[in-house]
XYZ file of C-alpha atoms in Angstrom:
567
model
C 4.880 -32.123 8.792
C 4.798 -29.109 11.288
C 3.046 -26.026 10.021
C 6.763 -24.422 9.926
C 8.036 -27.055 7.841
C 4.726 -26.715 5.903
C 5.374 -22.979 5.484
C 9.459 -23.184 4.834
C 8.327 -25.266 1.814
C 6.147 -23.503 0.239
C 7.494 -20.375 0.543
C 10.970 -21.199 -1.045
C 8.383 -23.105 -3.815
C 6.635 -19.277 -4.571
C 9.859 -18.055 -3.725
C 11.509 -19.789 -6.850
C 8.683 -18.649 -9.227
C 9.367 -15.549 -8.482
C 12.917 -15.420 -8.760
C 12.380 -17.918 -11.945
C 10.320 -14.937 -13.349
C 13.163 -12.708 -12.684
C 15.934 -14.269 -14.214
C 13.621 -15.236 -17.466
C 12.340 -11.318 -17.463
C 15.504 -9.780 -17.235
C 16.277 -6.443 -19.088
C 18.774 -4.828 -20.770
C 17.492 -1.015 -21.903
C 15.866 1.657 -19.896
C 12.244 1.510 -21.348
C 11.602 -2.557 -20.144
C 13.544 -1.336 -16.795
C 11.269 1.575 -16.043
C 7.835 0.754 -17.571
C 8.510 -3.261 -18.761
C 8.655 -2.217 -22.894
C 4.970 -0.427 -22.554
C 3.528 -4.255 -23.748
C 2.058 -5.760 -21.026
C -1.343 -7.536 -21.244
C -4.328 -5.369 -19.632
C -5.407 -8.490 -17.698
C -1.756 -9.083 -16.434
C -1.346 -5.451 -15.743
C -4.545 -5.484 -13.572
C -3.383 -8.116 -12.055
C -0.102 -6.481 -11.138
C -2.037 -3.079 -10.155
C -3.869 -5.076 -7.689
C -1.027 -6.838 -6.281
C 0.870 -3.754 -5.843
C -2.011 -1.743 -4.632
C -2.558 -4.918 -1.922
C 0.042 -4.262 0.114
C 0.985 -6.019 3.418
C -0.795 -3.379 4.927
C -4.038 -4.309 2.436
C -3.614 -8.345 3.409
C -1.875 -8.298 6.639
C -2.991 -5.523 8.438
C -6.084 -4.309 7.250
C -8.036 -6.644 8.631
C -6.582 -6.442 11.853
C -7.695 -2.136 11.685
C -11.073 -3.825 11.611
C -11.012 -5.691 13.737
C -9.716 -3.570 16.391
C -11.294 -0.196 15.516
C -14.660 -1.779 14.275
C -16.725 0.136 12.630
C -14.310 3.097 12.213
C -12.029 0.767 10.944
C -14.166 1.159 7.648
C -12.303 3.910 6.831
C -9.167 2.435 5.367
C -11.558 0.241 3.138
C -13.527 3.350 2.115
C -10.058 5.449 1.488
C -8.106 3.156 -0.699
C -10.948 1.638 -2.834
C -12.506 5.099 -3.482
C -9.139 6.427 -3.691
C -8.568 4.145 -6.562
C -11.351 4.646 -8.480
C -10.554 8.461 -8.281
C -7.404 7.821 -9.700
C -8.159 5.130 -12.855
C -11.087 7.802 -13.428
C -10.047 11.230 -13.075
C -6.027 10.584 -13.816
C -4.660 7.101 -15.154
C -6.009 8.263 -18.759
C -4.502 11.523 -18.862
C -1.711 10.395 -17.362
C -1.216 7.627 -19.999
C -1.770 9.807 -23.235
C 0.535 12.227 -22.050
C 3.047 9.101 -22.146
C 5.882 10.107 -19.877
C 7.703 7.049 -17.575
C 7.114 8.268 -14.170
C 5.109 11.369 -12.441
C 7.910 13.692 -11.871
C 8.534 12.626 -15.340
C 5.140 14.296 -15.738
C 5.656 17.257 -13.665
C 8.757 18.540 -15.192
C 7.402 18.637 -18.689
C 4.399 19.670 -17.997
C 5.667 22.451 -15.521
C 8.445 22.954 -18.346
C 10.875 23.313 -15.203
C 13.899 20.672 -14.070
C 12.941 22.304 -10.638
C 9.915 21.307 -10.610
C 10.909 17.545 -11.406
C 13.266 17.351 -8.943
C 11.145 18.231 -6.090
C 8.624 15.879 -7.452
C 11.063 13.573 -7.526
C 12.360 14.401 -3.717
C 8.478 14.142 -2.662
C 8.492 10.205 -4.752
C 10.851 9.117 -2.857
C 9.469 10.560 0.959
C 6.375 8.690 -0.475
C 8.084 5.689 -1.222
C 10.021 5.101 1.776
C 7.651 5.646 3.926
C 5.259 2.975 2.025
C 7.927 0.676 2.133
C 9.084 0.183 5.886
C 5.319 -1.123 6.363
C 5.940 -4.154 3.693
C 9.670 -4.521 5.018
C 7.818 -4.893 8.709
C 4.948 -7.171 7.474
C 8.104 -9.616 5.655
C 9.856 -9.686 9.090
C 6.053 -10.503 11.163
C 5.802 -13.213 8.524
C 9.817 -14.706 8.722
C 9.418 -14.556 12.594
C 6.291 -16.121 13.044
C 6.691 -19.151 10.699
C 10.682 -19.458 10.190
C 11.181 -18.652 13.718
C 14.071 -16.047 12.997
C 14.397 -12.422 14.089
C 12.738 -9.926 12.694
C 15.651 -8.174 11.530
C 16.672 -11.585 10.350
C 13.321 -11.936 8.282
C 13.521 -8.045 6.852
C 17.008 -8.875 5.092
C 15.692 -12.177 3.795
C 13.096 -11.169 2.283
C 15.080 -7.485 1.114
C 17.764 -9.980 -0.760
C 14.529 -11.908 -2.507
C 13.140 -8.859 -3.787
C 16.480 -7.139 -4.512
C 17.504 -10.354 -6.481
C 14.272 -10.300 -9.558
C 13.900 -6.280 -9.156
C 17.934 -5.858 -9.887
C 17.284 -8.228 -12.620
C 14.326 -7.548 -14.309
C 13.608 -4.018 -13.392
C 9.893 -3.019 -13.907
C 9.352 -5.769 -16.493
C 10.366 -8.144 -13.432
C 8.458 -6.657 -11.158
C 5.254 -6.139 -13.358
C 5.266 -10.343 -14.214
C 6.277 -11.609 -10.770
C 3.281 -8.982 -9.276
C 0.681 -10.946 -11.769
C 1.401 -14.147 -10.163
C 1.912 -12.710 -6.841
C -1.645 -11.421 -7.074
C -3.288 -14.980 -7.728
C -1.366 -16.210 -4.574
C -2.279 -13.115 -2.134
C -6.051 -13.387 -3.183
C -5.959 -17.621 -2.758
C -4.518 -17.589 0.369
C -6.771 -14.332 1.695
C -10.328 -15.983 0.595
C -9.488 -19.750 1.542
C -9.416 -19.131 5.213
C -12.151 -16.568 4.596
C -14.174 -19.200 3.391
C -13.329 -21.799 5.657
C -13.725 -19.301 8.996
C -17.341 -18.620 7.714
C -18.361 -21.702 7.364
C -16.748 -22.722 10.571
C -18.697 -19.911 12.591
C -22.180 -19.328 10.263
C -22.618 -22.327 8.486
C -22.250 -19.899 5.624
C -18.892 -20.548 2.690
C -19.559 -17.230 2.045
C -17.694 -14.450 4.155
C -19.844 -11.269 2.448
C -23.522 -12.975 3.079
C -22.716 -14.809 6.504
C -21.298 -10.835 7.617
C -24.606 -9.572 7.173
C -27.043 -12.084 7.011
C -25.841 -13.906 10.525
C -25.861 -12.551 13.804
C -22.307 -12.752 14.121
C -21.093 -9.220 14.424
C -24.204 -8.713 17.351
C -22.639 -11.534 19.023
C -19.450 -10.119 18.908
C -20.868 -6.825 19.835
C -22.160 -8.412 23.091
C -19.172 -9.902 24.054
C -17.100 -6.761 24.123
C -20.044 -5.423 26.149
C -19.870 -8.126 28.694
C -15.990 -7.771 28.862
C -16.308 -4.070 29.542
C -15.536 -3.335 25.902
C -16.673 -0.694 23.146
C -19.722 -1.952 20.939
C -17.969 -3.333 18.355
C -19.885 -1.702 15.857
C -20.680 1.631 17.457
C -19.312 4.659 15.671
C -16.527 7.112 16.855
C -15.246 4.962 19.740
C -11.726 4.760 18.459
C -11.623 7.782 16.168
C -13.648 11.205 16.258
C -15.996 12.404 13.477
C -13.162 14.785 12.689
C -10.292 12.195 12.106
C -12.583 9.823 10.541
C -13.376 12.715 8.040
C -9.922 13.371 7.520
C -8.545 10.238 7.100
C -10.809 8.837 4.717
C -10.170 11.971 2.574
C -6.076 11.452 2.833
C -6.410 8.397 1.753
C -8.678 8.877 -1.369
C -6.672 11.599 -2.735
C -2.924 9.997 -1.691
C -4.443 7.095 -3.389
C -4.387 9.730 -6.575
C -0.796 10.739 -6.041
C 0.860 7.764 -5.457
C 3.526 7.451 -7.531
C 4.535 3.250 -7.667
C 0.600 2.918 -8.460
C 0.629 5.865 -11.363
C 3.557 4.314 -13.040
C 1.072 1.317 -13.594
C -0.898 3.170 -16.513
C 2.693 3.672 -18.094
C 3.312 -0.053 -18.279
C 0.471 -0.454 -21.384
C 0.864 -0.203 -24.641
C -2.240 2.202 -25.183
C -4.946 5.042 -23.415
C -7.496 2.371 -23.976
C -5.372 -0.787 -22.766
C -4.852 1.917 -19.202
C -8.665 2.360 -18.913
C -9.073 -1.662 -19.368
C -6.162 -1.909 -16.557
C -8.042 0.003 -14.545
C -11.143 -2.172 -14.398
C -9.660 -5.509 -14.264
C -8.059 -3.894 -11.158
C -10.476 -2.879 -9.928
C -12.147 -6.262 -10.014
C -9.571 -8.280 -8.670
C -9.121 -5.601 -5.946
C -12.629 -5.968 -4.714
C -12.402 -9.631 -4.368
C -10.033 -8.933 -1.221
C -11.849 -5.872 0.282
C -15.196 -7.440 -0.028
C -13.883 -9.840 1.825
C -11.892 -7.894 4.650
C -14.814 -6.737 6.733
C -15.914 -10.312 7.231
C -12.049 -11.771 8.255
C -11.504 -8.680 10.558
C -15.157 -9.715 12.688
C -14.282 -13.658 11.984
C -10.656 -13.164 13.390
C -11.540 -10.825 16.566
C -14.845 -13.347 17.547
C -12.404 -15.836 17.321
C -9.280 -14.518 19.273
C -11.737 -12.917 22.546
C -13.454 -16.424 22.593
C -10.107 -18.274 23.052
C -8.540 -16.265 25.585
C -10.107 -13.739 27.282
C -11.579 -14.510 31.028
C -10.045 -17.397 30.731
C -7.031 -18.947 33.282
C -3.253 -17.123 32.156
C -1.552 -21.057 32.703
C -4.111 -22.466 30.001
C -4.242 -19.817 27.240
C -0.015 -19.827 27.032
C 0.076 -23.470 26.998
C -2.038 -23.411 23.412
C 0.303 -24.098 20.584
C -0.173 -21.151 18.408
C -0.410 -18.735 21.793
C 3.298 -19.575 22.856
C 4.634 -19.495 19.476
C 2.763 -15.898 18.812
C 4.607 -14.765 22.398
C 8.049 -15.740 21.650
C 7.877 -12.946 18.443
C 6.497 -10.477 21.153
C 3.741 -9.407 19.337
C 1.728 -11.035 21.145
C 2.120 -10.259 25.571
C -0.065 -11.167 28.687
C 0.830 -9.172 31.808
C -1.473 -10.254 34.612
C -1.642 -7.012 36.216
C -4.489 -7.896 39.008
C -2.612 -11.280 39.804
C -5.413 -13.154 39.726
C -4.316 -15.732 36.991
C -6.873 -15.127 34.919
C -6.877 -12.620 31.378
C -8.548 -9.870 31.921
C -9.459 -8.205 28.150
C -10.759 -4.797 27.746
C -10.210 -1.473 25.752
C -9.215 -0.032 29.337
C -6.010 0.419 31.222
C -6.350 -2.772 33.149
C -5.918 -4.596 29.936
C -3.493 -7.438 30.677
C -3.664 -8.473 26.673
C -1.399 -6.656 24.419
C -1.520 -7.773 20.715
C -0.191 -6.127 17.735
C -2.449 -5.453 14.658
C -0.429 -6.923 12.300
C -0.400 -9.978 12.894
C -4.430 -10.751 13.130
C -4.846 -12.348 10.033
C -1.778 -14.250 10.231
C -2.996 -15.934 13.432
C -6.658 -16.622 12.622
C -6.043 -19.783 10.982
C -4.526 -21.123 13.823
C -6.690 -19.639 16.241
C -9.402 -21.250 14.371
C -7.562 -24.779 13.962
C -7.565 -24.844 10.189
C -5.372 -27.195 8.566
C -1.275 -27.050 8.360
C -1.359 -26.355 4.876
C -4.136 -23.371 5.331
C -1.997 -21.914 7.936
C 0.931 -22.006 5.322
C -0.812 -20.476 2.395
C -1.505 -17.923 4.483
C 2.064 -17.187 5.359
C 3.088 -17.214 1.681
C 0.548 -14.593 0.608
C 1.516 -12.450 3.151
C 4.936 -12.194 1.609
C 3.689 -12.165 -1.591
C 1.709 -8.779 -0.605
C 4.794 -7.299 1.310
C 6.987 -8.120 -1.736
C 5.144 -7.317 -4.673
C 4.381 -4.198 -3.515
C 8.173 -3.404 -1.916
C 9.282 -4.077 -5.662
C 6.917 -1.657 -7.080
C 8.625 0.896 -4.432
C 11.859 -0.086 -5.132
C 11.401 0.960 -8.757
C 9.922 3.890 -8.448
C 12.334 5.202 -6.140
C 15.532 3.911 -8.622
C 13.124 5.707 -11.537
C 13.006 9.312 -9.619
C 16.973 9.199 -8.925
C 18.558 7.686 -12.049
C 15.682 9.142 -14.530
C 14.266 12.007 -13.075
C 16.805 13.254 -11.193
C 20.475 11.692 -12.977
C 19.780 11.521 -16.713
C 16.661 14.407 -17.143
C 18.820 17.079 -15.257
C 22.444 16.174 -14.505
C 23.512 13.835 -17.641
C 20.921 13.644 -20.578
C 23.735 12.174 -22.844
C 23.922 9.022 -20.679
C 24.106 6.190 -22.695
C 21.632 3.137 -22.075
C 23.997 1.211 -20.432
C 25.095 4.405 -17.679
C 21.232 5.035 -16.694
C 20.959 1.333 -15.797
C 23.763 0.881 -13.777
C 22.896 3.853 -12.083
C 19.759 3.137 -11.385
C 20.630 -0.552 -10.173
C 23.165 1.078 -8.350
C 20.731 3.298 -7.062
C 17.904 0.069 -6.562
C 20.521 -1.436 -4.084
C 21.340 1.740 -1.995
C 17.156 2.218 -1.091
C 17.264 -1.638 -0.860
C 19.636 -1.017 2.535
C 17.290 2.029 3.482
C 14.030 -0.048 3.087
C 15.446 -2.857 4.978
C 16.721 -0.204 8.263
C 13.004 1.707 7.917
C 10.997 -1.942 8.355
C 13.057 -2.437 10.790
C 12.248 0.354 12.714
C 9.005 1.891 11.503
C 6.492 4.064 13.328
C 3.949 1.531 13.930
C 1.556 -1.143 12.623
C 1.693 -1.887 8.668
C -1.677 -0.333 8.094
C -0.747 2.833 10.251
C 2.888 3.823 8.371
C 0.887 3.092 4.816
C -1.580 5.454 6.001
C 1.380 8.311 6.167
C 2.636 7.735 2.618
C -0.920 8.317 1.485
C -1.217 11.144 3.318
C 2.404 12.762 1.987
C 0.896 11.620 -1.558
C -1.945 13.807 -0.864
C -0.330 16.851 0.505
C 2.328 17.050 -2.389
C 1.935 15.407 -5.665
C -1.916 14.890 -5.754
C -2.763 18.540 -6.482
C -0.303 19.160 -9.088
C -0.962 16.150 -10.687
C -4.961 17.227 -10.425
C -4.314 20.840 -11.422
C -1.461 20.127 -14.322
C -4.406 17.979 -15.994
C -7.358 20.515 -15.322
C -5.707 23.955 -14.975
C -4.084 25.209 -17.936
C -3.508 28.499 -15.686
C -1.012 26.625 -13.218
C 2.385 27.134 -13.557
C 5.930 25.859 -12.728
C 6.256 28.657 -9.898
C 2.802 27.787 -8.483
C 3.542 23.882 -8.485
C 6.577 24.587 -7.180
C 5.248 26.256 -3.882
C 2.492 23.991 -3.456
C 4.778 20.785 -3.521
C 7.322 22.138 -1.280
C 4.593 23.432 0.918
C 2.100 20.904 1.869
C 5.162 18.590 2.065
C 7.234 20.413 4.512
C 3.879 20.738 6.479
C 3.081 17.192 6.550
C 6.416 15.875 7.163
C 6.815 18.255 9.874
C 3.289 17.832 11.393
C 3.749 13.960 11.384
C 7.369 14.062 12.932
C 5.548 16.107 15.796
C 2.932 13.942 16.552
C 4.928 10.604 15.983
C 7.878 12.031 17.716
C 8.504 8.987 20.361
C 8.289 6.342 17.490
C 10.155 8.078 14.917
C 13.010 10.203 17.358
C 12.316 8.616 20.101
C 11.280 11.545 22.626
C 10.076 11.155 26.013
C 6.333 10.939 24.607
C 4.669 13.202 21.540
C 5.776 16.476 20.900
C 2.485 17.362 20.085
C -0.762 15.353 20.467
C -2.557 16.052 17.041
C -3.152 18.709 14.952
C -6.142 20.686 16.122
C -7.740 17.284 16.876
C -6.394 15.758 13.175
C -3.666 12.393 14.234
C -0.892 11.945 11.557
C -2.623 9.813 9.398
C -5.325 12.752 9.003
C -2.925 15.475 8.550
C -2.071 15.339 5.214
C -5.342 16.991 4.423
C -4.535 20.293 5.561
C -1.085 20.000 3.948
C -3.298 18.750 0.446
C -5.516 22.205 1.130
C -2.118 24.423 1.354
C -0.898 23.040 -1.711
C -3.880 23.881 -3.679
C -3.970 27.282 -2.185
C -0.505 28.435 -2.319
C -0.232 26.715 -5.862
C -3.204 28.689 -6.992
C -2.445 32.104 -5.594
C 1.462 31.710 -6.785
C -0.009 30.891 -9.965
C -2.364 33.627 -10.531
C 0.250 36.356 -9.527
C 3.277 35.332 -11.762
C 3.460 34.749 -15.402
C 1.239 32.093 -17.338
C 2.770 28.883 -18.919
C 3.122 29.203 -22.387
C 0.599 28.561 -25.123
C 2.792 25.564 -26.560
C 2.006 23.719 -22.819
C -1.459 25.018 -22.693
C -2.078 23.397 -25.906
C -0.303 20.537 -24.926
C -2.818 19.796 -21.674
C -5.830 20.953 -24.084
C -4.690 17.935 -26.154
C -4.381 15.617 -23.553
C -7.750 16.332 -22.205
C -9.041 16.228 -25.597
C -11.018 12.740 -26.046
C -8.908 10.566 -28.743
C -9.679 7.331 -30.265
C -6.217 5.423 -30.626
C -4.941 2.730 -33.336
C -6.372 0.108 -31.757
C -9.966 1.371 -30.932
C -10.177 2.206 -34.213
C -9.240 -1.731 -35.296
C -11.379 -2.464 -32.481
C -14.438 -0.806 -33.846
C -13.820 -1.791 -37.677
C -13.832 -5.204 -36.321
C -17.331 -4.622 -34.620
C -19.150 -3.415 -37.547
């Protein structure tokens, strides 16, 4: 069998389970719809934290960040894994005892203000679908590639598979289908892994054959010899500044983003969110351990194959000419000479798009049919599981936040879920348009929601917990603030992607790119938040009590069983 046919079958076959898991998961009240019941497993719900926090831009396009920037590439692994442990530390607890469904669910009670939900509920869903045109792009690399559709073609395939089991089984669904989805995004990431290493080092292991070959110094010298940047010297892609900045956006958007919050509500228990937390954390690592290694594995591989090499030869390899018929993938021989000509320069005659690194390195390193495949299928299972997550939180900060907390809080059951299927279907058709015209590579858009995340919910969330002084006029100002900034500083400097202008409007921020800028709109928050704050009145004592209790350590029902048992 071809590697399409390959692929075509095995993705309907995961394709099945998940929609199986859909129709067998399928709800009927609000509480399974927005946070599956509050029962789920810690193991499973780890499982679906990962999933969802390994995104396509975690398993498709990370790597290829790497592997292009090199060693200031690093900072998307350093941003989203500390960013996660700053969250599962310093928030998913608190956030979990104070037992609310979603964060502007948070907000408004604990800012005792509707206002104050609904703007957190506005800045959810800027978050959200901005997150989500990078997993609706990373669906449509995959479906073009390997089904040899369109990408528009491949975008509303895979938004009618993900609309199907999140319209049926609402967070509950989505929670189960991300648990499986995780075991099938981590087999297919660490197979080739494994099988690249050994191929190259001698080595099964992708971590030790990293930094116990000479691999990366090989690679190194090749992009030296080809009139290339070291590959691992610093600041060659990105100043010390942006580097800086966007490591920092992503930590703390990390900390603020909503569809990875609501997680912590999905538990039954404070301790059962702390246990979450871990096994995430584990099953997390097991891919960005492993990232590093793919991203120097896939680029030795690729500049190897083609580069200084004759034009006629390279597009007459198999997985070359089916790469160029997507066009993400382009030769322009600019010299004439017939040969490829490969550099970081303007006389570059190789253009290749990030995202779809990983998903070529199997072939590019002749692995199997059925490697090739797997790989395919877990790069929909990353898009997907994490697209659900999306959808849901957006339906939750319309229909809950927004529809039954202010507008209708008589709704019956049976009114909040149609509206919130009806409003699941309507960001369904937006999600689909934005991945089908985002403003850039998976990795890169993801990047921006983190950054929003940072400049508008992650201080309130940060200062609701650990300032009992802040107040619903001060969170107010600070939300609408740093996200008017950022929106408005990233429209600027993304202006020809996004509105398409005749080139930027304005280059960067003071030397910060859009993925950096959220910072400054994260600093404004804090700083109009805390000077609003300290000039109007206080909350009242009933909510400062309130956030004194949640802080307060507390030993639940079943730590208590849990330690009668041990003794």
């Amino acid at each position: 069998m071809s590697v399409e046919a390959i692929t075509i079958v095995l993705v309907l076959f995961t394709f099945l389970i998940y929609t199986a898991i859909g129709w067998w998961s399928r709800v009927r009240d609000t509480s399974s719809f927005y946070v599956a019941g509050q029962n789920v497993p810690t193991v499973a719900n780890g499982a679906a934290i990962a999933a969802d926090w390994m995104s396509a831009a975690s398993f498709i396009s990370m790597a290829g960040l790497v592997a292009f920037l090199g060693y200031d590439g690093t900072i998307y692994l350093m941003g989203w894994t500390g960013g996660y442990v700053l969250l599962a530390l310093l928030l998913a607890p608190y956030l979990r005892k104070f037992g609310k469904f979603t964060v502007p669910d948070f907000i408004g009670d604990r800012f005792y203000s509707n206002s104050a939900r609904a703007v957190a509920a506005i800045a959810t869903i800027f978050i959200s679908l901005t997150y989500i045109s990078g997993q609706m792009r990373g669906v449509g690399i995959v479906f073009s590639r390997y089904l040899q559709v369109d990408i528009i073609v491949g975008v509303l395939i895979g938004m009618a598979i993900v609309g199907f089991f999140s319209l049926l089984g609402g967070m509950k669904g989505v929670t189960w289908t991300q648990a499986v989805q995780y075991f099938v995004i981590i087999i297919a990431f660490l197979i080739p892994a494994i099988a690249i290493s050994f191929q190259l080092t001698g080595n099964p292991i992708p971590q030790i054959s990293l930094i116990g070959s000479d691999i990366v110094e090989r690679l190194g010298q090749i992009q030296i010899d080809l009139g290339m940047n070291e590959y691992m010297e610093p600041f060659t892609n990105l100043s010390l500044l942006n580097v800086f900045m966007i490591t920092l956006a992503l930590m703390a958007g990390t900390a603020g983003l909503p569809h990875v919050i609501v997680r912590f509500y999905t538990v039954k228990s404070v301790r059962s969110a702390r246990w979450s937390a871990v096994w995430a954390i584990i099953f997390i690592a097991l891919l960005y351990l492993t990232a590093p290694a793919v991203g120097a594995f896939a680029k030795y591989n690729l500049i190897s194959t083609i580069a200084d090499e004759p034009l006629e030869e390279v597009q007459s390899i198999e997985w070359v000419n089916k790469w160029e018929t997507t066009g993400l993938l382009q030769f322009n021989d600019l010299d004439g000479d017939g040969m490829i000509n490969f550099t970081d320069g303007p006389d570059n005659e190789v253009v290749i798009d990030g995202d779809i690194i990983v998903l070529s390195t199997p072939e590019v390193a002749n692995l199997a049919p059925f490697v090739i495949a797997l790989v395919a299928a877990g790069g929909l299972a990353a898009a997907l599981s994490t697209a659900s997550g999306l959808l849901i939180t957006m339906t939750s900060a319309v229909s809950h936040d927004i529809y039954y907390r202010i507008f209708n809080q008589e709704a019956s059951e049976k009114q909040r879920l149609r509206v919130g299927r009806i409003t699941l279907f309507v960001a369904l058709l937006i999600a689909a348009y934005v991945g089908i015209r985002p403003p850039g590579f998976a990795g890169e858009v993801v990047a921006l929601a983190f950054g929003l995340g940072a400049a508008s919910l992650f201080p309130v969330i940060l200062t609701g917990i650990f300032d009992k002084r802040m107040n619903k006029e001060g969170a107010i100002a600070g939300i609408l603030t740093g996200l008017t900034f950022t929106l408005v500083t990233i429209g600027l400097i993304l202006s020809e992607s996004i509105f398409g202008t005749d080139g930027p409007i304005i280059e960067n921020f003071f030397g910060i790119n859009a993925q950096g800028v959220g910072v400054i709109g994260m600093l404004l928050n804090f700083t109009v938040g805390f000077i609003v704050s300290r000039n109007t009145q206080a909350p009242p004592i009933e909510i400062q009590q309130l956030i004194e209790n949640v802080r307060a350590p507390e030993i639940d029902e079943e730590e208590i069983a849990a330690t009668k048992e041990d003794k």
